[in-house]
């Protein structure tokens, strides 16, 4: 989905199932970001919009300067998880 389409949900606590129905998608990535000094904590979850179950989830802690590294790690880990689920490995 286009970033402009999904940003209307930013900062809201909407039900992932309702978001999925609105966007007509099978899964959504939900997250929370916290900052403590120069450390950034990111909790990210991939949620099945049909039943609200977590397909994948992880917690990342990096230095604030490494924010792009966190983004790459989340992208890689979700992609890897989906690949495993699709192949049944």
mmCIF file of C-alpha atoms in Angstrom:
data_model
loop_
_atom_site.group_PDB
_atom_site.id
_atom_site.type_symbol
_atom_site.label_atom_id
_atom_site.label_comp_id
_atom_site.label_asym_id
_atom_site.label_seq_id
_atom_site.Cartn_x
_atom_site.Cartn_y
_atom_site.Cartn_z
ATOM 1 C CA UNK A 1 0.000 0.000 0.000
ATOM 2 C CA UNK A 2 1.101 3.542 -0.633
ATOM 3 C CA UNK A 3 2.611 5.342 2.329
ATOM 4 C CA UNK A 4 0.054 8.143 2.038
ATOM 5 C CA UNK A 5 -2.738 5.566 2.248
ATOM 6 C CA UNK A 6 -1.531 3.916 5.453
ATOM 7 C CA UNK A 7 -0.332 7.049 7.277
ATOM 8 C CA UNK A 8 -3.886 7.905 8.344
ATOM 9 C CA UNK A 9 -3.473 5.095 10.912
ATOM 10 C CA UNK A 10 -0.208 6.487 12.328
ATOM 11 C CA UNK A 11 -0.376 7.069 16.076
ATOM 12 C CA UNK A 12 -3.746 5.374 16.460
ATOM 13 C CA UNK A 13 -4.619 2.227 18.369
ATOM 14 C CA UNK A 14 -6.965 0.773 15.737
ATOM 15 C CA UNK A 15 -7.676 -2.956 15.630
ATOM 16 C CA UNK A 16 -5.406 -4.668 13.052
ATOM 17 C CA UNK A 17 -8.412 -6.598 11.713
ATOM 18 C CA UNK A 18 -10.271 -3.351 11.018
ATOM 19 C CA UNK A 19 -7.183 -1.820 9.391
ATOM 20 C CA UNK A 20 -6.828 -4.897 7.183
ATOM 21 C CA UNK A 21 -10.457 -4.704 6.142
ATOM 22 C CA UNK A 22 -10.192 -0.983 5.365
ATOM 23 C CA UNK A 23 -6.964 -1.395 3.368
ATOM 24 C CA UNK A 24 -7.920 -4.791 1.920
ATOM 25 C CA UNK A 25 -4.641 -6.390 3.031
ATOM 26 C CA UNK A 26 -3.878 -9.723 4.672
ATOM 27 C CA UNK A 27 -1.290 -8.460 7.168
ATOM 28 C CA UNK A 28 -0.109 -5.225 8.744
ATOM 29 C CA UNK A 29 3.119 -4.231 10.486
ATOM 30 C CA UNK A 30 2.548 -2.622 13.861
ATOM 31 C CA UNK A 31 5.270 -1.043 15.945
ATOM 32 C CA UNK A 32 6.315 1.046 18.876
ATOM 33 C CA UNK A 33 9.414 3.212 19.139
ATOM 34 C CA UNK A 34 11.036 4.295 22.394
ATOM 35 C CA UNK A 35 14.138 6.379 23.005
ATOM 36 C CA UNK A 36 16.361 6.296 26.072
ATOM 37 C CA UNK A 37 19.278 8.660 25.713
ATOM 38 C CA UNK A 38 21.068 7.734 22.508
ATOM 39 C CA UNK A 39 19.422 4.296 22.303
ATOM 40 C CA UNK A 40 16.406 3.565 20.164
ATOM 41 C CA UNK A 41 14.106 0.636 20.925
ATOM 42 C CA UNK A 42 11.725 -0.687 18.290
ATOM 43 C CA UNK A 43 9.050 -3.328 18.817
ATOM 44 C CA UNK A 44 7.676 -4.554 15.493
ATOM 45 C CA UNK A 45 4.932 -7.105 14.842
ATOM 46 C CA UNK A 46 3.466 -8.534 11.655
ATOM 47 C CA UNK A 47 -0.213 -9.262 12.352
ATOM 48 C CA UNK A 48 -2.636 -11.398 10.363
ATOM 49 C CA UNK A 49 -5.641 -9.160 9.695
ATOM 50 C CA UNK A 50 -8.037 -12.096 9.307
ATOM 51 C CA UNK A 51 -7.799 -13.216 12.925
ATOM 52 C CA UNK A 52 -5.424 -10.815 14.716
ATOM 53 C CA UNK A 53 -2.707 -13.399 15.308
ATOM 54 C CA UNK A 54 0.958 -12.449 15.306
ATOM 55 C CA UNK A 55 2.801 -13.847 12.297
ATOM 56 C CA UNK A 56 6.151 -12.443 13.426
ATOM 57 C CA UNK A 57 7.475 -10.126 16.105
ATOM 58 C CA UNK A 58 10.798 -8.836 17.350
ATOM 59 C CA UNK A 59 12.468 -6.181 19.499
ATOM 60 C CA UNK A 60 15.455 -4.146 18.319
ATOM 61 C CA UNK A 61 17.785 -1.892 20.299
ATOM 62 C CA UNK A 62 20.353 0.235 18.470
ATOM 63 C CA UNK A 63 22.096 3.563 18.805
ATOM 64 C CA UNK A 64 20.010 6.444 17.491
ATOM 65 C CA UNK A 65 22.578 7.011 14.743
ATOM 66 C CA UNK A 66 21.861 3.468 13.444
ATOM 67 C CA UNK A 67 18.164 4.042 12.693
ATOM 68 C CA UNK A 68 18.566 2.936 9.058
ATOM 69 C CA UNK A 69 20.149 -0.302 10.299
ATOM 70 C CA UNK A 70 17.008 -1.048 12.316
ATOM 71 C CA UNK A 71 14.857 -0.453 9.240
ATOM 72 C CA UNK A 72 17.005 -2.848 7.210
ATOM 73 C CA UNK A 73 16.923 -5.465 9.971
ATOM 74 C CA UNK A 74 13.125 -5.316 10.260
ATOM 75 C CA UNK A 75 12.695 -5.563 6.482
ATOM 76 C CA UNK A 76 15.089 -8.515 6.278
ATOM 77 C CA UNK A 77 13.538 -10.349 9.221
ATOM 78 C CA UNK A 78 9.933 -9.945 8.011
ATOM 79 C CA UNK A 79 10.925 -11.057 4.510
ATOM 80 C CA UNK A 80 12.730 -14.086 5.908
ATOM 81 C CA UNK A 81 9.764 -14.982 8.126
ATOM 82 C CA UNK A 82 7.316 -14.734 5.241
ATOM 83 C CA UNK A 83 9.582 -16.850 3.052
ATOM 84 C CA UNK A 84 9.659 -19.578 5.724
ATOM 85 C CA UNK A 85 5.869 -19.459 6.182
ATOM 86 C CA UNK A 86 5.186 -19.635 2.454
ATOM 87 C CA UNK A 87 7.531 -22.549 1.851
ATOM 88 C CA UNK A 88 6.531 -24.362 5.031
ATOM 89 C CA UNK A 89 10.181 -24.811 6.026
#
